[in-house]
Amino acid sequence: GQQVMQIPQYQHVQEGEDFTTYCNSSTTLSNIQWYKQRPGGHPVFLIQLVKSGEVKKQKRLTFQFGEAKKNSSLHITATQTTDVGTYFCALYTGTASKLTFGTGTRLQVTL
Amino acid sequence: DAGITQSPRHKVTETGTPVTLRCHQTENHRYMYWYRQDPGHGLRLIHYSYGVKDTDKGEVSDGYSVSRSKTEDFLLTLESATSSQTSVYFCAISRPSGGAPDTQYFGPGTRLTVL
């Protein structure tokens, strides 16, 4: 089945710095979803991208889907301590609405 | 949230004992899933259900079984727990997303330790 590589695995930033995580695939993706998991919490759906080149924003978060639909990125501008957590990309497989999750990027933000 | 509860939230057990984890949803969703989460592996699908008494295996199903006798309940059983099954277990449901592919909503998780 389709798989995605997520990079980096971990990033530590100072509050106010920007952060980007990438999700890459060797095959064309039909869509991509992003989830956030706070420490000790459960994954929470953030956004879904389905169109080539699509860009969506949620306040300081910008999500992009590559033109070739083989990669996606999540960019956070001016990180805050509330952004701490692990960010996962996920592929919708279609069968029984299953998702295949990337391994996640853990973000640590310090003052 | 999608009205998903998991029980127990924490459990410590010994190798060789049977363990059952329960997932309960209140919104009558058709699809339900069990994942395990381990450092470096993200979320891996154990089993899923597409209706009452309809279940299938995920990518890491060995050592696990599931049952769904009612729409609202999805049970995960470790017949004979092993230390490699120490993990955090999440239940999820799939929810329609207004014409786009379904998205998933997760329960709070169960932290299982097998000694």
PDB file of C-alpha atoms in Angstrom:
ATOM      1  CA  GLY A   1       0.000   0.000   0.000  1.00  0.00           C
ATOM      2  CA  GLN A   2       0.922   3.646  -0.165  1.00  0.00           C
ATOM      3  CA  GLN A   3       3.315   4.960   2.426  1.00  0.00           C
ATOM      4  CA  VAL A   4       4.564   8.370   3.394  1.00  0.00           C
ATOM      5  CA  MET A   5       7.807   9.581   4.874  1.00  0.00           C
ATOM      6  CA  GLN A   6       7.562  12.415   7.337  1.00  0.00           C
ATOM      7  CA  ILE A   7      10.507  14.671   8.103  1.00  0.00           C
ATOM      8  CA  PRO A   8      11.956  15.741  10.401  1.00  0.00           C
ATOM      9  CA  GLN A   9      11.183  13.262  13.176  1.00  0.00           C
ATOM     10  CA  TYR A  10      11.805  15.900  15.804  1.00  0.00           C
ATOM     11  CA  GLN A  11      12.373  19.632  15.910  1.00  0.00           C
ATOM     12  CA  HIS A  12      13.080  21.941  18.799  1.00  0.00           C
ATOM     13  CA  VAL A  13      12.507  25.658  18.246  1.00  0.00           C
ATOM     14  CA  GLN A  14      12.498  28.820  20.296  1.00  0.00           C
ATOM     15  CA  GLU A  15       9.130  30.464  20.678  1.00  0.00           C
ATOM     16  CA  GLY A  16       8.585  32.859  17.797  1.00  0.00           C
ATOM     17  CA  GLU A  17      10.581  30.838  15.269  1.00  0.00           C
ATOM     18  CA  ASP A  18       8.903  29.199  12.295  1.00  0.00           C
ATOM     19  CA  PHE A  19       8.482  25.451  11.856  1.00  0.00           C
ATOM     20  CA  THR A  20       7.848  23.228   8.854  1.00  0.00           C
ATOM     21  CA  THR A  21       7.160  19.521   8.569  1.00  0.00           C
ATOM     22  CA  TYR A  22       7.061  17.608   5.307  1.00  0.00           C
ATOM     23  CA  CYS A  23       5.203  14.545   4.152  1.00  0.00           C
ATOM     24  CA  ASN A  24       6.599  12.813   1.064  1.00  0.00           C
ATOM     25  CA  SER A  25       5.419   9.934  -1.073  1.00  0.00           C
ATOM     26  CA  SER A  26       6.843   8.135  -4.078  1.00  0.00           C
ATOM     27  CA  THR A  27       3.368   7.764  -5.563  1.00  0.00           C
ATOM     28  CA  THR A  28       0.613  10.216  -6.377  1.00  0.00           C
ATOM     29  CA  LEU A  29      -1.730  10.799  -3.480  1.00  0.00           C
ATOM     30  CA  SER A  30      -5.471  11.265  -3.810  1.00  0.00           C
ATOM     31  CA  ASN A  31      -5.609  13.403  -0.691  1.00  0.00           C
ATOM     32  CA  ILE A  32      -3.792  14.097   2.527  1.00  0.00           C
ATOM     33  CA  GLN A  33      -4.991  14.792   6.030  1.00  0.00           C
ATOM     34  CA  TRP A  34      -3.135  16.402   8.913  1.00  0.00           C
ATOM     35  CA  TYR A  35      -3.576  15.608  12.603  1.00  0.00           C
ATOM     36  CA  LYS A  36      -2.082  17.035  15.780  1.00  0.00           C
ATOM     37  CA  GLN A  37      -1.482  15.156  19.005  1.00  0.00           C
ATOM     38  CA  ARG A  38      -0.662  17.070  22.152  1.00  0.00           C
ATOM     39  CA  PRO A  39       1.588  15.325  24.715  1.00  0.00           C
ATOM     40  CA  GLY A  40      -0.508  12.756  26.565  1.00  0.00           C
ATOM     41  CA  GLY A  41      -3.459  13.367  24.268  1.00  0.00           C
ATOM     42  CA  HIS A  42      -5.086  11.826  21.265  1.00  0.00           C
ATOM     43  CA  PRO A  43      -4.742  12.752  17.586  1.00  0.00           C
ATOM     44  CA  VAL A  44      -7.046  15.547  16.486  1.00  0.00           C
ATOM     45  CA  PHE A  45      -7.968  16.251  12.873  1.00  0.00           C
ATOM     46  CA  LEU A  46      -6.666  19.574  11.573  1.00  0.00           C
ATOM     47  CA  ILE A  47      -7.293  19.748   7.846  1.00  0.00           C
ATOM     48  CA  GLN A  48      -7.664  17.837   4.595  1.00  0.00           C
ATOM     49  CA  LEU A  49      -6.166  18.673   1.183  1.00  0.00           C
ATOM     50  CA  VAL A  50      -7.451  17.108  -2.029  1.00  0.00           C
ATOM     51  CA  LYS A  51      -6.467  19.349  -4.951  1.00  0.00           C
ATOM     52  CA  SER A  52      -3.118  19.711  -6.678  1.00  0.00           C
ATOM     53  CA  GLY A  53      -1.331  22.820  -5.404  1.00  0.00           C
ATOM     54  CA  GLU A  54      -3.972  23.443  -2.754  1.00  0.00           C
ATOM     55  CA  VAL A  55      -3.086  25.821   0.084  1.00  0.00           C
ATOM     56  CA  LYS A  56      -5.173  26.186   3.221  1.00  0.00           C
ATOM     57  CA  LYS A  57      -4.589  28.338   6.269  1.00  0.00           C
ATOM     58  CA  GLN A  58      -5.670  28.094   9.869  1.00  0.00           C
ATOM     59  CA  LYS A  59      -4.431  31.163  11.709  1.00  0.00           C
ATOM     60  CA  ARG A  60      -0.628  30.679  11.924  1.00  0.00           C
ATOM     61  CA  LEU A  61      -0.742  27.246  10.241  1.00  0.00           C
ATOM     62  CA  THR A  62      -0.350  26.930   6.457  1.00  0.00           C
ATOM     63  CA  PHE A  63      -0.941  23.602   4.736  1.00  0.00           C
ATOM     64  CA  GLN A  64       0.157  22.877   1.169  1.00  0.00           C
ATOM     65  CA  PHE A  65      -0.394  20.022  -1.233  1.00  0.00           C
ATOM     66  CA  GLY A  66       2.261  19.679  -3.922  1.00  0.00           C
ATOM     67  CA  GLU A  67       1.506  20.293  -7.568  1.00  0.00           C
ATOM     68  CA  ALA A  68       2.281  16.672  -8.387  1.00  0.00           C
ATOM     69  CA  LYS A  69       0.300  15.500  -5.326  1.00  0.00           C
ATOM     70  CA  LYS A  70       3.298  13.574  -4.020  1.00  0.00           C
ATOM     71  CA  ASN A  71       4.092  15.740  -1.039  1.00  0.00           C
ATOM     72  CA  SER A  72       2.577  18.050   1.499  1.00  0.00           C
ATOM     73  CA  SER A  73       3.827  20.469   4.102  1.00  0.00           C
ATOM     74  CA  LEU A  74       2.627  22.092   7.279  1.00  0.00           C
ATOM     75  CA  HIS A  75       4.208  25.422   8.156  1.00  0.00           C
ATOM     76  CA  ILE A  76       3.705  27.198  11.480  1.00  0.00           C
ATOM     77  CA  THR A  77       4.605  30.883  11.614  1.00  0.00           C
ATOM     78  CA  ALA A  78       5.896  32.319  14.877  1.00  0.00           C
ATOM     79  CA  THR A  79       5.503  29.211  17.001  1.00  0.00           C
ATOM     80  CA  GLN A  80       3.956  29.371  20.426  1.00  0.00           C
ATOM     81  CA  THR A  81       4.172  26.936  23.326  1.00  0.00           C
ATOM     82  CA  THR A  82       0.625  25.845  22.485  1.00  0.00           C
ATOM     83  CA  ASP A  83       1.966  24.393  19.218  1.00  0.00           C
ATOM     84  CA  VAL A  84       3.888  21.698  21.103  1.00  0.00           C
ATOM     85  CA  GLY A  85       2.923  18.204  20.030  1.00  0.00           C
ATOM     86  CA  THR A  86       3.301  15.662  17.277  1.00  0.00           C
ATOM     87  CA  TYR A  87       2.000  16.411  13.813  1.00  0.00           C
ATOM     88  CA  PHE A  88       0.946  13.518  11.601  1.00  0.00           C
ATOM     89  CA  CYS A  89       0.053  13.381   7.957  1.00  0.00           C
ATOM     90  CA  ALA A  90      -2.311  10.632   6.872  1.00  0.00           C
ATOM     91  CA  LEU A  91      -3.424   9.153   3.569  1.00  0.00           C
ATOM     92  CA  TYR A  92      -6.993   8.132   2.950  1.00  0.00           C
ATOM     93  CA  THR A  93      -6.922   4.662   1.388  1.00  0.00           C
ATOM     94  CA  GLY A  94     -10.581   4.526   0.403  1.00  0.00           C
ATOM     95  CA  THR A  95     -11.257   1.025   1.682  1.00  0.00           C
ATOM     96  CA  ALA A  96     -13.479   1.242   4.779  1.00  0.00           C
ATOM     97  CA  SER A  97     -12.295   4.849   5.150  1.00  0.00           C
ATOM     98  CA  LYS A  98      -8.951   3.626   6.463  1.00  0.00           C
ATOM     99  CA  LEU A  99      -6.005   5.970   6.901  1.00  0.00           C
ATOM    100  CA  THR A 100      -2.278   5.287   6.655  1.00  0.00           C
ATOM    101  CA  PHE A 101      -0.401   7.557   9.032  1.00  0.00           C
ATOM    102  CA  GLY A 102       3.090   8.962   8.667  1.00  0.00           C
ATOM    103  CA  THR A 103       5.469   8.481  11.588  1.00  0.00           C
ATOM    104  CA  GLY A 104       4.920  12.042  12.759  1.00  0.00           C
ATOM    105  CA  THR A 105       7.057  15.082  13.571  1.00  0.00           C
ATOM    106  CA  ARG A 106       7.404  15.971  17.215  1.00  0.00           C
ATOM    107  CA  LEU A 107       7.653  19.713  17.835  1.00  0.00           C
ATOM    108  CA  GLN A 108       9.102  21.121  21.015  1.00  0.00           C
ATOM    109  CA  VAL A 109       8.847  24.873  21.649  1.00  0.00           C
ATOM    110  CA  THR A 110      10.760  26.601  24.408  1.00  0.00           C
ATOM    111  CA  LEU A 111      10.642  30.169  25.666  1.00  0.00           C
TER     112      LEU A 111
ATOM    113  CA  ASP B   1     -15.434  15.467  20.057  1.00  0.00           C
ATOM    114  CA  ALA B   2     -17.230  12.495  18.538  1.00  0.00           C
ATOM    115  CA  GLY B   3     -18.506  10.974  21.771  1.00  0.00           C
ATOM    116  CA  ILE B   4     -15.885   8.249  21.943  1.00  0.00           C
ATOM    117  CA  THR B   5     -14.887   6.723  25.244  1.00  0.00           C
ATOM    118  CA  GLN B   6     -12.350   4.036  25.987  1.00  0.00           C
ATOM    119  CA  SER B   7     -12.060   1.813  29.026  1.00  0.00           C
ATOM    120  CA  PRO B   8      -9.982   1.230  30.941  1.00  0.00           C
ATOM    121  CA  ARG B   9      -7.781   4.294  30.499  1.00  0.00           C
ATOM    122  CA  HIS B  10      -4.810   2.611  32.153  1.00  0.00           C
ATOM    123  CA  LYS B  11      -4.055  -1.028  32.757  1.00  0.00           C
ATOM    124  CA  VAL B  12      -1.100  -2.996  34.049  1.00  0.00           C
ATOM    125  CA  THR B  13      -1.193  -6.714  33.510  1.00  0.00           C
ATOM    126  CA  GLU B  14       1.106  -9.691  33.470  1.00  0.00           C
ATOM    127  CA  THR B  15       2.402 -11.677  30.537  1.00  0.00           C
ATOM    128  CA  GLY B  16       0.042 -14.452  29.515  1.00  0.00           C
ATOM    129  CA  THR B  17      -3.144 -12.912  30.866  1.00  0.00           C
ATOM    130  CA  PRO B  18      -6.099 -12.013  28.637  1.00  0.00           C
ATOM    131  CA  VAL B  19      -6.980  -8.344  28.292  1.00  0.00           C
ATOM    132  CA  THR B  20     -10.008  -6.684  26.737  1.00  0.00           C
ATOM    133  CA  LEU B  21     -10.183  -3.019  25.855  1.00  0.00           C
ATOM    134  CA  ARG B  22     -13.511  -1.359  25.133  1.00  0.00           C
ATOM    135  CA  CYS B  23     -14.385   1.451  22.771  1.00  0.00           C
ATOM    136  CA  HIS B  24     -17.813   3.045  22.949  1.00  0.00           C
ATOM    137  CA  GLN B  25     -19.268   5.627  20.587  1.00  0.00           C
ATOM    138  CA  THR B  26     -22.516   7.531  20.867  1.00  0.00           C
ATOM    139  CA  GLU B  27     -22.970   8.760  17.278  1.00  0.00           C
ATOM    140  CA  ASN B  28     -23.828   5.548  15.426  1.00  0.00           C
ATOM    141  CA  HIS B  29     -20.862   5.650  13.016  1.00  0.00           C
ATOM    142  CA  ARG B  30     -20.371   2.656  10.776  1.00  0.00           C
ATOM    143  CA  TYR B  31     -16.579   2.444  10.736  1.00  0.00           C
ATOM    144  CA  MET B  32     -14.481   1.908  13.855  1.00  0.00           C
ATOM    145  CA  TYR B  33     -10.753   1.285  14.239  1.00  0.00           C
ATOM    146  CA  TRP B  34      -8.185   0.143  16.751  1.00  0.00           C
ATOM    147  CA  TYR B  35      -4.651   1.560  16.539  1.00  0.00           C
ATOM    148  CA  ARG B  36      -1.558   1.123  18.611  1.00  0.00           C
ATOM    149  CA  GLN B  37       0.976   3.899  19.046  1.00  0.00           C
ATOM    150  CA  ASP B  38       4.633   3.257  19.799  1.00  0.00           C
ATOM    151  CA  PRO B  39       7.614   5.626  19.665  1.00  0.00           C
ATOM    152  CA  GLY B  40       9.059   5.792  16.174  1.00  0.00           C
ATOM    153  CA  HIS B  41       6.124   3.971  14.585  1.00  0.00           C
ATOM    154  CA  GLY B  42       3.322   6.495  14.620  1.00  0.00           C
ATOM    155  CA  LEU B  43      -0.171   5.037  14.561  1.00  0.00           C
ATOM    156  CA  ARG B  44      -0.557   1.505  13.251  1.00  0.00           C
ATOM    157  CA  LEU B  45      -3.892  -0.085  12.469  1.00  0.00           C
ATOM    158  CA  ILE B  46      -4.633  -3.304  14.347  1.00  0.00           C
ATOM    159  CA  HIS B  47      -8.191  -4.134  13.265  1.00  0.00           C
ATOM    160  CA  TYR B  48     -11.157  -2.266  11.932  1.00  0.00           C
ATOM    161  CA  SER B  49     -14.900  -2.761  11.656  1.00  0.00           C
ATOM    162  CA  TYR B  50     -17.278  -1.765   8.881  1.00  0.00           C
ATOM    163  CA  GLY B  51     -20.459  -2.792  10.658  1.00  0.00           C
ATOM    164  CA  VAL B  52     -21.932  -5.033  13.321  1.00  0.00           C
ATOM    165  CA  LYS B  53     -20.103  -8.368  13.215  1.00  0.00           C
ATOM    166  CA  ASP B  54     -18.056  -7.146  10.231  1.00  0.00           C
ATOM    167  CA  THR B  55     -14.370  -6.801  11.040  1.00  0.00           C
ATOM    168  CA  ASP B  56     -11.059  -7.133   9.251  1.00  0.00           C
ATOM    169  CA  LYS B  57      -7.349  -7.132   9.977  1.00  0.00           C
ATOM    170  CA  GLY B  58      -5.041  -4.160   9.836  1.00  0.00           C
ATOM    171  CA  GLU B  59      -1.271  -4.112   9.447  1.00  0.00           C
ATOM    172  CA  VAL B  60      -0.382  -5.354  12.965  1.00  0.00           C
ATOM    173  CA  SER B  61      -3.185  -7.776  13.836  1.00  0.00           C
ATOM    174  CA  ASP B  62      -1.157 -10.741  15.135  1.00  0.00           C
ATOM    175  CA  GLY B  63      -1.995 -11.473  18.780  1.00  0.00           C
ATOM    176  CA  TYR B  64      -5.194  -9.408  18.704  1.00  0.00           C
ATOM    177  CA  SER B  65      -8.846 -10.161  18.070  1.00  0.00           C
ATOM    178  CA  VAL B  66     -11.872  -7.883  17.919  1.00  0.00           C
ATOM    179  CA  SER B  67     -15.618  -8.087  18.193  1.00  0.00           C
ATOM    180  CA  ARG B  68     -18.473  -5.759  17.383  1.00  0.00           C
ATOM    181  CA  SER B  69     -21.844  -7.043  18.544  1.00  0.00           C
ATOM    182  CA  LYS B  70     -23.446  -3.599  18.677  1.00  0.00           C
ATOM    183  CA  THR B  71     -22.876  -0.501  16.547  1.00  0.00           C
ATOM    184  CA  GLU B  72     -21.685   1.491  19.524  1.00  0.00           C
ATOM    185  CA  ASP B  73     -19.137  -0.953  20.964  1.00  0.00           C
ATOM    186  CA  PHE B  74     -15.878  -2.251  19.500  1.00  0.00           C
ATOM    187  CA  LEU B  75     -13.808  -4.553  21.690  1.00  0.00           C
ATOM    188  CA  LEU B  76     -10.120  -5.339  21.314  1.00  0.00           C
ATOM    189  CA  THR B  77      -8.852  -8.522  22.988  1.00  0.00           C
ATOM    190  CA  LEU B  78      -5.317  -9.625  23.652  1.00  0.00           C
ATOM    191  CA  GLU B  79      -5.801 -13.356  24.193  1.00  0.00           C
ATOM    192  CA  SER B  80      -2.468 -13.800  25.957  1.00  0.00           C
ATOM    193  CA  ALA B  81      -0.693 -10.520  26.547  1.00  0.00           C
ATOM    194  CA  THR B  82       3.025 -10.190  25.807  1.00  0.00           C
ATOM    195  CA  SER B  83       5.489  -7.454  26.719  1.00  0.00           C
ATOM    196  CA  SER B  84       5.639  -6.414  23.048  1.00  0.00           C
ATOM    197  CA  GLN B  85       1.995  -5.388  23.347  1.00  0.00           C
ATOM    198  CA  THR B  86       2.852  -2.696  25.871  1.00  0.00           C
ATOM    199  CA  SER B  87       1.597   0.375  24.056  1.00  0.00           C
ATOM    200  CA  VAL B  88      -0.985   3.114  23.908  1.00  0.00           C
ATOM    201  CA  TYR B  89      -4.152   1.952  22.184  1.00  0.00           C
ATOM    202  CA  PHE B  90      -6.486   4.346  20.416  1.00  0.00           C
ATOM    203  CA  CYS B  91      -9.954   3.719  19.125  1.00  0.00           C
ATOM    204  CA  ALA B  92     -11.269   5.874  16.295  1.00  0.00           C
ATOM    205  CA  ILE B  93     -14.381   6.388  14.230  1.00  0.00           C
ATOM    206  CA  SER B  94     -14.697   7.660  10.707  1.00  0.00           C
ATOM    207  CA  ARG B  95     -16.930  10.607  10.015  1.00  0.00           C
ATOM    208  CA  PRO B  96     -18.196  11.924   6.663  1.00  0.00           C
ATOM    209  CA  SER B  97     -16.524  15.145   5.593  1.00  0.00           C
ATOM    210  CA  GLY B  98     -19.004  16.875   3.327  1.00  0.00           C
ATOM    211  CA  GLY B  99     -18.057  15.385  -0.029  1.00  0.00           C
ATOM    212  CA  ALA B 100     -14.362  14.986   0.759  1.00  0.00           C
ATOM    213  CA  PRO B 101     -12.871  11.744   2.096  1.00  0.00           C
ATOM    214  CA  ASP B 102     -13.911  10.796   5.626  1.00  0.00           C
ATOM    215  CA  THR B 103     -11.845  11.994   8.544  1.00  0.00           C
ATOM    216  CA  GLN B 104     -11.177  10.157  11.780  1.00  0.00           C
ATOM    217  CA  TYR B 105     -11.899  11.070  15.378  1.00  0.00           C
ATOM    218  CA  PHE B 106     -10.078   9.408  18.201  1.00  0.00           C
ATOM    219  CA  GLY B 107     -10.883   8.294  21.697  1.00  0.00           C
ATOM    220  CA  PRO B 108      -8.691   9.359  24.638  1.00  0.00           C
ATOM    221  CA  GLY B 109      -6.556   6.202  24.511  1.00  0.00           C
ATOM    222  CA  THR B 110      -5.707   3.311  26.817  1.00  0.00           C
ATOM    223  CA  ARG B 111      -2.204   2.953  28.181  1.00  0.00           C
ATOM    224  CA  LEU B 112      -1.454  -0.755  28.565  1.00  0.00           C
ATOM    225  CA  THR B 113       1.619  -2.101  30.327  1.00  0.00           C
ATOM    226  CA  VAL B 114       2.401  -5.806  30.156  1.00  0.00           C
ATOM    227  CA  LEU B 115       4.932  -6.913  32.751  1.00  0.00           C
TER     228      LEU B 115
END
